[in-house]
Every structure is written in structure tokens, then in C-alpha cells.
Coordinates of N, CA and C and ligand atoms in Angstrom, one line a residue:
X1 N 16.1 -5.2 6.5 CA 15.0 -6.2 6.2 C 14.0 -5.4 5.2
X2 N 13.6 -6.1 4.2 CA 12.7 -5.6 3.2 C 11.4 -6.3 3.4
X3 N 10.3 -5.7 3.9 CA 9.1 -6.1 4.2 C 8.0 -5.6 3.2
X4 N 7.2 -6.5 2.7 CA 6.2 -6.0 1.7 C 4.8 -6.2 2.4
X5 N 3.9 -5.2 2.4 CA 2.5 -5.5 2.7 C 1.6 -5.6 1.5
X6 N 0.9 -6.8 1.6 CA 0.0 -7.1 0.5 C -1.4 -7.2 0.9
X7 N -2.3 -6.8 0.1 CA -3.7 -6.8 0.5 C -4.6 -6.2 -0.3
X8 N -5.9 -6.3 -0.4 CA -6.9 -5.7 -1.3 C -6.9 -4.1 -1.0
X9 N -7.3 -3.3 -1.8 CA -7.4 -2.0 -1.5 C -8.2 -1.7 -0.3
X10 N -7.8 -1.0 0.7 CA -8.4 -0.7 1.8 C -8.2 -1.7 3.0
X11 N -7.4 -2.5 2.8 CA -7.2 -3.7 3.7 C -6.4 -3.0 5.0
X12 N -5.8 -2.0 4.8 CA -5.1 -1.2 5.9 C -3.6 -1.3 5.8
X13 N -3.1 -1.5 4.5 CA -1.7 -1.5 4.3 C -0.9 -0.2 4.6
X14 N -1.5 1.0 4.2 CA -0.9 2.1 4.4 C -0.7 2.5 5.9
X15 N -1.9 2.3 6.6 CA -1.9 2.6 8.0 C -0.8 1.8 8.9
X16 N -0.9 0.5 8.5 CA 0.1 -0.4 9.2 C 1.5 -0.1 8.8
X17 N 1.6 0.2 7.4 CA 3.1 0.5 7.0 C 3.7 1.7 7.8
X18 N 2.9 2.7 8.0 CA 3.4 3.9 8.7 C 3.9 3.5 10.1
X19 N 3.2 2.8 10.8 CA 3.5 2.3 12.2 C 4.7 1.3 12.2
X20 N 4.7 0.5 11.3 CA 5.7 -0.5 11.4 C 7.0 0.1 10.9
X21 N 7.0 1.0 10.0 CA 8.3 1.8 9.7 C 8.8 2.6 10.8
X22 N 7.9 3.2 11.5 CA 8.3 4.0 12.7 C 8.9 3.0 13.7
X23 N 8.3 1.9 14.0 CA 8.8 0.9 14.9 C 10.2 0.3 14.5
X24 N 10.3 0.0 13.3 CA 11.5 -0.7 12.7 C 12.6 0.2 12.3
X25 N 12.2 1.6 12.4 CA 13.1 2.7 11.9 C 13.6 2.4 10.6
X26 N 12.8 2.0 9.5 CA 13.2 2.0 8.1 C 12.1 2.8 7.3
X27 N 12.5 3.2 6.1 CA 11.5 4.0 5.4 C 10.4 3.2 4.9
X28 N 9.2 4.0 4.8 CA 7.9 3.5 4.3 C 7.9 3.9 2.9
X29 N 7.8 3.0 1.9 CA 7.7 3.4 0.6 C 6.3 3.1 -0.1
X30 N 5.5 4.1 -0.3 CA 4.1 3.8 -0.8 C 4.0 4.5 -2.3
X31 N 3.9 3.5 -3.1 CA 3.7 4.0 -4.6 C 2.5 4.8 -4.8
X32 N 1.4 4.5 -4.1 CA 0.3 5.4 -4.2 C 0.5 6.7 -3.6
X33 N 1.3 6.9 -2.5 CA 1.6 8.2 -2.0 C 2.5 8.9 -3.0
X34 N 3.4 8.3 -3.6 CA 4.3 8.9 -4.5 C 3.5 9.4 -5.7
X35 N 2.6 8.6 -6.3 CA 1.8 9.0 -7.4 C 0.9 10.2 -6.9
X36 N 0.2 10.2 -5.7 CA -0.7 11.4 -5.3 C 0.1 12.6 -5.2
X37 N 1.4 12.4 -4.6 CA 2.1 13.7 -4.5 C 2.5 14.3 -5.9
X38 N 2.7 13.4 -6.8 CA 3.1 14.0 -8.2 C 1.8 14.4 -8.9
X39 N 0.6 13.9 -8.6 CA -0.7 14.5 -9.1 C -0.9 15.8 -8.4
X40 N -0.6 16.0 -7.3 CA -0.9 17.3 -6.6 C 0.1 18.3 -7.2
X41 N 1.4 17.9 -7.4 CA 2.3 18.8 -7.9 C 2.2 19.2 -9.4
X42 N 1.4 18.3 -10.1 CA 1.1 18.5 -11.5 C 2.3 18.1 -12.4
X43 N 3.1 17.2 -12.0 CA 4.2 16.7 -12.7 C 3.7 15.9 -13.9
X44 N 4.7 15.5 -14.8 CA 4.3 14.7 -15.9 C 4.0 13.4 -15.4
X45 N 4.6 12.8 -14.4 CA 4.3 11.6 -13.8 C 2.9 11.5 -13.2
X46 N 2.7 12.6 -12.6 CA 1.5 12.8 -12.0 C 0.2 12.8 -13.0
X47 N 0.5 13.4 -14.1 CA -0.5 13.4 -15.1 C -0.8 12.1 -15.7
X48 N 0.3 11.4 -15.9 CA 0.2 10.0 -16.5 C -0.5 9.2 -15.4
X49 N 0.0 9.2 -14.1 CA -0.6 8.4 -13.1 C -2.0 8.6 -12.9
X50 N -2.5 9.9 -12.9 CA -3.9 10.1 -12.7 C -4.9 9.6 -13.7
X51 N -4.4 9.5 -14.9 CA -5.1 8.9 -16.0 C -5.5 7.5 -15.7
X52 N -4.7 6.8 -15.0 CA -4.9 5.4 -14.6 C -5.6 5.3 -13.3
X53 N -5.2 6.1 -12.3 CA -5.7 5.9 -10.8 C -7.1 6.3 -10.8
X54 N -7.5 7.4 -11.5 CA -8.8 7.8 -11.4 C -9.9 6.9 -12.2
X55 N -9.3 6.0 -13.0 CA -10.2 5.1 -13.6 C -10.2 3.6 -12.9
X56 N -9.5 3.5 -11.7 CA -9.4 2.3 -11.1 C -8.3 1.4 -11.7
X57 N -7.5 1.9 -12.5 CA -6.5 1.0 -13.2 C -5.2 1.2 -12.6
X58 N -4.5 0.1 -13.0 CA -2.9 0.2 -12.5 C -2.1 1.0 -13.2
X59 N -1.1 1.7 -12.6 CA -0.1 2.4 -13.4 C 0.8 1.4 -14.1
X60 N 1.2 1.7 -15.4 CA 2.0 0.6 -16.0 C 3.3 0.2 -15.3
X61 N 3.6 -1.0 -15.4 CA 4.7 -1.8 -14.5 C 6.0 -1.0 -14.6
X62 N 6.4 -0.7 -15.8 CA 7.8 -0.3 -16.0 C 7.9 1.2 -15.3
X63 N 6.8 2.0 -15.4 CA 6.8 3.3 -14.7 C 6.8 3.1 -13.3
X64 N 6.1 2.3 -12.8 CA 6.0 2.1 -11.2 C 7.3 1.4 -10.8
X65 N 7.9 0.5 -11.5 CA 9.0 -0.2 -11.0 C 10.3 0.9 -10.9
X66 N 10.3 1.7 -12.0 CA 11.4 2.7 -12.0 C 11.3 3.7 -10.9
X67 N 10.2 4.0 -10.3 CA 10.0 4.9 -9.1 C 10.5 4.2 -7.9
X68 N 10.2 2.9 -7.8 CA 10.4 2.1 -6.7 C 12.0 1.9 -6.6
X69 N 12.6 1.6 -7.7 CA 14.0 1.2 -7.9 C 14.8 2.4 -7.4
X70 N 14.4 3.5 -8.0 CA 15.2 4.9 -7.6 C 15.1 5.1 -6.1
X71 N 13.9 4.9 -5.6 CA 13.7 5.1 -4.1 C 14.6 4.2 -3.2
X72 N 14.5 2.8 -3.7 CA 15.4 1.7 -2.9 C 16.9 2.0 -3.0
X73 N 17.2 2.8 -4.1 CA 18.7 3.0 -4.2 C 19.2 4.1 -3.2
X74 N 18.3 4.9 -2.5 CA 18.6 5.9 -1.7 C 19.3 5.4 -0.4
X75 N 20.3 6.2 0.2 CA 21.0 5.6 1.3 C 20.1 5.2 2.6
X76 N 19.0 5.9 2.6 CA 18.2 5.6 3.8 C 17.5 4.2 3.7
X77 N 17.7 3.5 2.6 CA 17.1 2.2 2.5 C 18.1 1.1 2.8
X78 N 19.4 1.5 3.2 CA 20.3 0.6 3.4 C 20.0 -0.5 4.4
X79 N 19.2 -0.2 5.4 CA 18.8 -1.3 6.4 C 17.5 -1.8 6.1
X80 N 16.9 -1.5 4.8 CA 15.4 -2.2 4.6 C 14.6 -1.0 4.3
X81 N 13.3 -1.5 4.1 CA 12.2 -0.6 3.8 C 10.8 -1.4 3.9
X82 N 9.8 -0.7 4.1 CA 8.4 -1.2 4.2 C 7.8 -1.0 2.8
X83 N 7.6 -1.8 1.9 CA 6.9 -1.6 0.7 C 5.4 -1.7 0.8
X84 N 4.8 -0.7 0.4 CA 3.3 -0.6 0.7 C 2.5 -0.3 -0.7
X85 N 1.9 -1.4 -1.2 CA 1.2 -1.3 -2.5 C 2.2 -1.5 -3.7
X86 N 3.3 -2.0 -3.4 CA 4.2 -2.5 -4.5 C 4.9 -3.8 -4.0
X87 N 5.2 -4.8 -4.9 CA 4.6 -5.0 -6.1 C 3.0 -5.2 -6.2
X88 N 2.4 -4.9 -7.3 CA 1.0 -5.2 -7.5 C 0.7 -6.2 -8.6
X89 N 1.7 -6.6 -9.3 CA 1.5 -7.5 -10.4 C 2.6 -8.5 -10.5
X90 N 2.5 -9.5 -11.0 CA 3.6 -10.5 -11.2 C 4.9 -9.9 -11.9
X91 N 4.7 -9.2 -13.0 CA 5.9 -8.6 -13.6 C 6.6 -7.7 -12.8
X92 N 5.9 -6.9 -12.1 CA 6.5 -6.1 -11.0 C 7.3 -6.8 -9.9
X93 N 6.8 -7.9 -9.5 CA 7.4 -8.9 -8.5 C 8.6 -9.3 -9.1
X94 N 8.6 -9.8 -10.3 CA 9.8 -10.2 -11.0 C 11.0 -9.2 -11.2
X95 N 10.4 -8.0 -11.6 CA 11.4 -6.8 -11.7 C 12.1 -6.6 -10.4
X96 N 11.3 -6.6 -9.2 CA 11.8 -6.3 -8.0 C 12.8 -7.4 -7.6
X97 N 12.6 -8.6 -7.8 CA 13.4 -9.7 -7.5 C 14.8 -9.5 -8.1
X98 N 14.7 -9.2 -9.4 CA 15.9 -9.1 -10.2 C 16.6 -8.0 -9.7
X99 N 16.0 -6.8 -9.5 CA 16.9 -5.7 -9.0 C 17.5 -6.0 -7.6
X100 N 16.7 -6.5 -6.6 CA 17.2 -6.8 -5.3 C 18.3 -7.7 -5.4
X101 N 18.2 -8.8 -6.2 CA 19.3 -9.9 -6.5 C 20.5 -9.2 -6.9
X102 N 20.4 -8.1 -7.9 CA 21.5 -7.5 -8.3 C 22.2 -6.7 -7.3
X103 N 21.4 -6.3 -6.2 CA 22.1 -5.5 -5.0 C 22.5 -6.4 -4.0
X104 N 22.5 -7.8 -4.1 CA 22.7 -8.8 -3.0 C 21.7 -8.7 -1.9
X105 N 20.4 -8.4 -2.3 CA 19.4 -8.4 -1.3 C 18.2 -9.3 -1.8
X106 N 17.3 -9.3 -0.9 CA 15.9 -10.1 -1.3 C 14.8 -9.4 -0.5
X107 N 13.6 -9.7 -1.1 CA 12.3 -9.4 -0.4 C 12.2 -10.4 0.7
X108 N 12.5 -9.9 1.9 CA 12.4 -11.0 3.0 C 11.2 -11.5 3.5
X109 N 10.1 -10.6 3.7 CA 8.9 -11.1 4.1 C 7.8 -10.4 3.4
X110 N 6.8 -11.1 3.0 CA 5.5 -10.6 2.5 C 4.3 -10.9 3.4
X111 N 3.7 -9.8 4.0 CA 2.7 -9.9 4.9 C 1.4 -9.8 4.1
X112 N 0.6 -10.8 4.0 CA -0.7 -10.8 3.4 C -1.8 -10.4 4.4
X113 N -2.2 -9.1 4.3 CA -3.3 -8.7 5.1 C -4.7 -9.1 4.7
X114 N -5.3 -10.0 5.5 CA -6.5 -10.6 5.0 C -7.7 -10.0 5.8
X115 N -8.8 -9.5 4.8 CA -9.9 -9.0 5.3 C -11.1 -9.2 4.4
X116 N -12.3 -9.2 5.0 CA -13.4 -9.4 4.3 C -13.9 -8.3 3.5
X117 N -14.3 -8.6 2.1 CA -14.5 -7.6 1.1 C -15.6 -6.5 1.5
X118 N -16.7 -7.0 2.1 CA -17.9 -6.1 2.5 C -17.2 -5.1 3.6
X119 N -16.4 -5.5 4.4 CA -15.8 -4.6 5.4 C -14.9 -3.6 4.6
X120 N -14.3 -4.0 3.7 CA -13.4 -2.9 3.0 C -14.2 -1.9 2.4
X121 N -15.4 -2.3 1.7 CA -16.2 -1.3 0.9 C -16.6 -0.3 1.8
X122 N -17.0 -0.6 3.0 CA -17.4 0.2 4.1 C -16.3 1.0 4.5
X123 N -15.2 0.5 4.8 CA -14.1 1.3 5.2 C -13.7 2.4 4.2
X124 N -13.6 1.9 2.8 CA -13.1 2.9 1.8 C -14.0 4.1 1.8
X125 N -15.4 3.7 1.9 CA -16.3 5.0 1.7 C -16.2 6.0 2.9
X126 N -15.9 5.4 3.9 CA -15.7 6.3 5.2 C -14.3 6.8 5.2
X127 N -13.4 6.4 4.4 CA -11.9 6.9 4.4 C -11.8 8.4 4.1
X128 N -11.0 9.3 4.8 CA -10.8 10.5 4.4 C -9.3 10.6 4.5
X129 N -8.7 11.5 3.6 CA -7.3 11.6 3.4 C -6.9 13.1 3.4
X130 N -5.7 13.3 4.0 CA -5.2 14.6 4.1 C -4.4 14.8 2.8
X131 N -4.7 15.7 1.9 CA -3.9 16.0 0.7 C -2.5 16.5 1.0
X132 N -2.4 17.2 2.2 CA -1.2 17.9 2.4 C -0.1 16.9 3.2
X133 N -0.6 16.2 4.2 CA 0.5 15.5 4.9 C 0.2 14.0 4.9
X134 N -0.8 13.6 4.1 CA -1.0 12.2 3.9 C -1.7 11.3 4.9
X135 N -2.0 12.0 6.2 CA -2.7 11.3 7.1 C -4.1 10.8 6.7
X136 N -4.3 9.5 7.3 CA -5.6 9.1 6.9 C -6.6 8.9 8.1
X137 N -7.9 9.1 7.8 CA -8.9 9.0 8.9 C -10.1 8.1 8.5
X138 N -10.9 7.7 9.4 CA -12.1 7.0 9.1 C -13.2 7.7 9.9
X139 N -14.2 8.2 9.0 CA -15.2 9.1 9.6 C -15.9 8.5 10.9
X140 N -16.0 7.0 11.0 CA -16.7 6.3 12.0 C -15.7 6.1 13.3
X141 N -14.7 5.3 13.0 CA -13.7 4.9 14.0 C -12.7 5.9 14.4
X142 N -12.3 6.7 13.5 CA -11.1 7.6 13.8 C -11.2 8.8 12.9
X143 N -12.3 9.6 13.5 CA -12.5 10.9 12.6 C -11.5 12.0 13.0
X144 N -11.2 13.0 12.3 CA -10.4 14.1 12.6 C -11.2 14.7 13.8
X145 N -10.4 15.3 14.8 CA -10.9 15.8 16.0 C -12.1 16.7 15.7
X146 N -12.1 17.7 14.8 CA -13.1 18.6 14.4 C -14.0 18.1 13.4
X147 N -13.8 16.9 13.0 CA -14.6 16.3 11.9 C -14.3 16.8 10.5
X148 N -13.4 17.7 10.3 CA -13.3 18.4 9.1 C -11.8 18.4 8.7
X149 N -10.9 18.9 9.6 CA -9.6 19.2 9.3 C -8.6 18.2 9.8
X150 N -7.5 18.1 9.1 CA -6.4 17.1 9.6 C -5.9 17.5 10.9
X151 N -5.9 16.6 11.9 CA -5.3 16.8 13.3 C -3.9 17.3 13.3
X152 N -3.2 16.8 12.1 CA -1.8 17.0 12.1 C -1.3 18.4 11.5
X153 N -2.0 18.7 10.4 CA -1.6 19.9 9.7 C -2.7 20.8 9.5
X154 N -4.0 20.5 9.8 CA -5.1 21.5 9.7 C -5.8 21.5 8.3
X155 N -5.2 20.9 7.3 CA -5.9 20.9 6.0 C -7.1 20.2 6.0
X156 N -8.1 20.6 5.1 CA -9.4 19.9 5.1 C -9.2 18.5 4.5
X157 N -9.7 17.5 5.2 CA -9.5 16.1 4.7 C -10.6 15.9 3.6
X158 N -10.1 14.9 2.6 CA -11.1 14.7 1.5 C -11.2 13.3 1.2
X159 N -12.2 13.1 0.4 CA -12.3 11.6 -0.1 C -11.4 11.4 -1.3
X160 N -10.6 10.5 -1.3 CA -9.7 10.3 -2.5 C -10.6 10.0 -3.7
X161 N -10.1 10.5 -4.8 CA -11.0 10.3 -6.2 C -11.2 8.9 -6.4
X162 N -10.2 8.0 -6.1 CA -10.3 6.6 -6.3 C -11.1 5.9 -5.3
X163 N -11.5 6.6 -4.3 CA -12.4 6.0 -3.3 C -13.9 6.2 -3.5
X164 N -14.1 6.7 -4.8 CA -15.6 6.9 -5.2 C -16.1 5.6 -5.4
X165 N -17.4 5.3 -5.1 CA -17.8 3.9 -5.2 C -17.7 3.2 -6.5
X166 N -17.9 3.8 -7.6 CA -17.7 3.2 -9.0 C -16.1 2.8 -9.2
X167 N -15.3 3.7 -8.7 CA -13.9 3.4 -8.8 C -13.4 2.2 -8.0
X168 N -14.0 2.1 -6.8 CA -13.7 1.2 -5.8 C -14.0 -0.3 -6.5
X169 N -15.2 -0.4 -7.2 CA -15.5 -1.7 -7.9 C -14.3 -2.0 -8.9
X170 N -13.8 -1.0 -9.6 CA -12.9 -1.2 -10.6 C -11.6 -1.7 -9.9
X171 N -11.4 -1.1 -8.9 CA -10.0 -1.3 -8.2 C -10.0 -2.8 -7.6
X172 N -11.2 -3.2 -7.2 CA -11.3 -4.6 -6.7 C -11.0 -5.6 -7.8
X173 N -11.7 -5.1 -9.0 CA -11.4 -6.2 -10.2 C -10.0 -6.1 -10.6
X174 N -9.3 -5.1 -10.6 CA -7.8 -5.0 -10.9 C -7.1 -5.8 -9.8
X175 N -7.5 -5.6 -8.5 CA -6.9 -6.4 -7.5 C -7.0 -8.0 -7.7
X176 N -8.3 -8.5 -8.0 CA -8.4 -9.9 -8.2 C -7.6 -10.4 -9.4
X177 N -7.8 -9.7 -10.5 CA -7.0 -10.1 -11.7 C -5.5 -9.9 -11.6
X178 N -5.0 -8.8 -11.1 CA -3.5 -8.6 -11.3 C -2.7 -8.8 -10.0
X179 N -3.3 -8.5 -8.8 CA -2.5 -8.5 -7.7 C -2.6 -9.8 -6.8
X180 N -3.8 -10.3 -6.9 CA -4.2 -11.6 -6.0 C -3.2 -12.8 -6.4
X181 N -2.9 -12.9 -7.7 CA -1.9 -14.0 -8.1 C -0.5 -13.9 -7.3
X182 N -0.3 -12.7 -6.7 CA 1.0 -12.6 -6.0 C 1.0 -13.6 -4.7
X183 N -0.2 -13.8 -4.2 CA -0.3 -14.5 -3.1 C 0.4 -16.0 -3.4
X184 N 0.0 -16.6 -4.5 CA 0.6 -17.9 -4.8 C 2.1 -17.6 -5.1
X185 N 2.5 -16.6 -5.9 CA 3.8 -16.3 -6.2 C 4.7 -16.4 -5.0
X186 N 4.3 -15.6 -3.9 CA 5.1 -15.6 -2.8 C 5.0 -16.9 -1.8
X187 N 3.8 -17.5 -1.9 CA 3.7 -18.8 -1.1 C 4.6 -19.7 -1.7
X188 N 4.8 -19.8 -3.0 CA 5.8 -20.7 -3.6 C 7.2 -20.4 -3.3
X189 N 7.5 -19.1 -3.1 CA 8.9 -18.8 -2.7 C 9.2 -18.9 -1.3
X190 N 8.0 -19.1 -0.4 CA 8.1 -19.4 0.9 C 8.3 -18.3 1.8
X191 N 7.9 -17.1 1.4 CA 8.2 -15.9 2.3 C 6.9 -15.2 2.7
X192 N 5.8 -15.8 2.5 CA 4.5 -15.3 2.7 C 3.9 -15.6 4.1
X193 N 3.6 -14.5 4.9 CA 2.9 -14.9 6.2 C 1.5 -14.1 6.1
X194 N 0.7 -14.5 7.0 CA -0.7 -13.8 6.9 C -1.0 -13.1 8.2
X195 N -1.8 -12.0 8.1 CA -2.2 -11.3 9.2 C -3.7 -10.9 9.0
X196 N -4.5 -11.1 10.0 CA -6.0 -10.8 9.9 C -6.0 -9.2 10.1
X197 N -6.6 -8.5 9.1 CA -6.7 -7.1 9.2 C -8.0 -6.6 9.8
X198 N -8.3 -7.3 11.0 CA -9.8 -6.9 11.5 C -9.7 -6.3 12.9
X199 N -10.8 -5.8 13.3 CA -11.1 -5.2 14.7 C -10.2 -4.0 14.9
X200 N -10.1 -3.1 13.9 CA -9.4 -1.8 14.2 C -8.0 -1.8 14.0
X201 N -7.4 -0.7 14.1 CA -6.0 -0.5 13.7 C -5.0 -1.1 14.7
X202 N -5.2 -1.0 16.0 CA -4.4 -1.4 16.9 C -4.3 -2.9 16.8
X203 N -5.6 -3.8 16.8 CA -5.6 -5.0 16.7 C -4.9 -5.7 15.5
X204 N -5.2 -4.9 14.3 CA -4.5 -5.4 13.0 C -3.1 -5.3 13.1
X205 N -2.5 -4.2 13.6 CA -1.1 -4.0 13.7 C -0.5 -5.0 14.6
X206 N -1.2 -5.3 15.8 CA -0.7 -6.4 16.6 C -0.7 -7.7 16.1
X207 N -1.8 -8.2 15.1 CA -1.8 -9.3 14.4 C -0.5 -9.3 13.5
X208 N -0.2 -8.3 12.9 CA 1.0 -8.3 12.0 C 2.2 -8.4 12.8
X209 N 2.5 -7.7 13.8 CA 3.6 -7.9 14.6 C 3.9 -9.3 15.2
X210 N 2.7 -9.8 15.6 CA 2.8 -11.2 16.1 C 3.2 -12.1 15.0
X211 N 2.6 -12.0 13.7 CA 2.8 -12.9 12.7 C 4.4 -12.6 12.2
X212 N 5.0 -11.5 12.5 CA 6.3 -11.3 12.1 C 7.2 -11.9 13.0
X213 N 6.8 -11.8 14.4 CA 7.7 -12.4 15.3 C 7.6 -14.0 15.3
X214 N 6.4 -14.5 15.0 CA 6.3 -15.9 15.0 C 6.5 -16.7 13.8
X215 N 7.1 -15.9 12.8 CA 7.2 -16.4 11.4 C 8.2 -17.5 11.4
X216 N 8.1 -18.6 10.5 CA 9.0 -19.7 10.5 C 9.9 -19.4 9.2
X217 N 9.9 -18.3 8.7 CA 10.8 -18.1 7.5 C 11.9 -17.2 7.8
Ligands
AMP1 P1 -2.9 3.0 -3.1 O1 -2.7 4.2 -2.2 O2 -1.8 2.0 -2.7 O3 -4.2 2.3 -2.8 O4 -2.6 3.3 -4.6 C1 -3.6 4.1 -5.4 C2 -3.6 3.8 -6.7 O5 -2.3 4.1 -7.1 C3 -3.9 2.3 -7.1 O6 -5.2 2.0 -7.3 C4 -3.1 2.3 -8.5 O7 -3.9 2.9 -9.4 C5 -1.9 3.2 -8.4 N1 -0.8 2.3 -7.8 C6 -0.2 2.2 -6.6 N2 0.8 1.3 -6.5 C7 0.8 0.8 -7.7 C8 1.6 -0.2 -8.2 N3 2.4 -0.9 -7.5 N4 1.4 -0.7 -9.6 C9 0.4 0.1 -10.3 N5 -0.4 0.9 -9.9 C10 -0.2 1.4 -8.6

């Protein structure tokens, strides 16, 4: 089963995707994580991606799609995948649909994680990220145990470059212009369900699991 998590920046897609992938035993594909790994390794893709990401812009559709296409062709995706942060534009969604159809598959469910924008701004400014193992923290609700280093691998946690306040505003603008239209796109296809991304990680994940179980599609 191929499930996609949709939502504004900071809605909690990544955190929920990691947990759902582990519960469902299918891979978690995060385009943001793939870009950040490439930026860290200094690859050509990383250099290109950084020039967009650090300005709150989306990486071009063709570049992003080809990464996901390559990833979805890997054998571990035979039983499905959790897509986190992709597609983010209508052209990406159309490319994905065409690719999946050519493989005899489809995007089965799109979960739209709904959350108030003020809450997201607070969440993003408190978010910290482990550049090594990609674990995420919130300084208020879920800080690293010693306040500084990743609980998993010990690396010092950092604020993502694109979580700086001025970049957050640009990311929201991009979200409203390019990504939000996907809600109507998937509603029209009949595979969109909603989950409230509120009251902490556990509650949000429970909302998503409940929505998946109760879905009428
Ligand atoms: P994320 O970790 O999903 O918030 O992604 C971080 C940044 O990577 C985004 O703000 C975009 O600049 C870029 N990015 C991630 N996924 C995509 C995508 N599907 N299309 C274009 N850019 C993306």
C-alpha cells in the first residue's frame, strides 16, 4: 500500500511517517531527508537542493520526481511505502500517478494532516534536528535528554537552516501556492482522508491510525 502524508511545513508529517512505516513495515521515503543527506555529503544534488531549500523554495519538479522514482523502484518498496513531503506540487502528483500506473500501482491513500498555522510556527522554531541520524526533537515537549545531544547517536542537535523564522514564512507561502491545491486534486480522486495533527505526537498518530482504519476508500 502506498500512503502519502500531506500537510503544511511542521504539521508533523515526518514524525508520523517514521512511526507508520515501522508499524506497517514499509519504507519511509522523505524527499526532505534525501535532500538534507545530499547537502551534508556535498553532492551535486545537495548543492542544487540547498540553493532552493535555504531560500524556502521548492526543488524543481523533475529533479525531485526522479529521486522518488528511483527510490520506489527499489525492491524494498514492493509492498508499498510511506511518502513524506512528496508530491508537493500538482505536476509532481501527475508524474507520480503516471509512474505508478505504468507499474500497475496507485497512490492508495493521502492523509492530510490538519493543524493551525500559529501552532506550526511555534513548533518549527522549537524543532531541533540531528544532522547525523535525522531524529527530531521539540525543545518544549520532547527535548533531547541532556538538552543538547541526540538521544540516539549523541550528535549535537541543530535548528534546520530552513526553520529560521524568515525562511519559515517563505515555506508557508510556497505551501499555500504550490502544495495546498493538492488537497482538491486528491479530493477529486476520492483518496483523501483527514487527520487532526494536534495535542502531541501520540494523539496525532492515533488520529491518523483511526482515520486509516475508518476510511471509506
Ligand atoms: P521537508 O523536510 O519535507 O520539510 O523538506 C524540506 C525542504 O526540501 C522543503 O522546504 C523543500 O525546499 C524541499 N523539498 C522536500 N520535498 C520536496 C518536494 N516534493 N518538492 C520540492 N521540494 C521539496
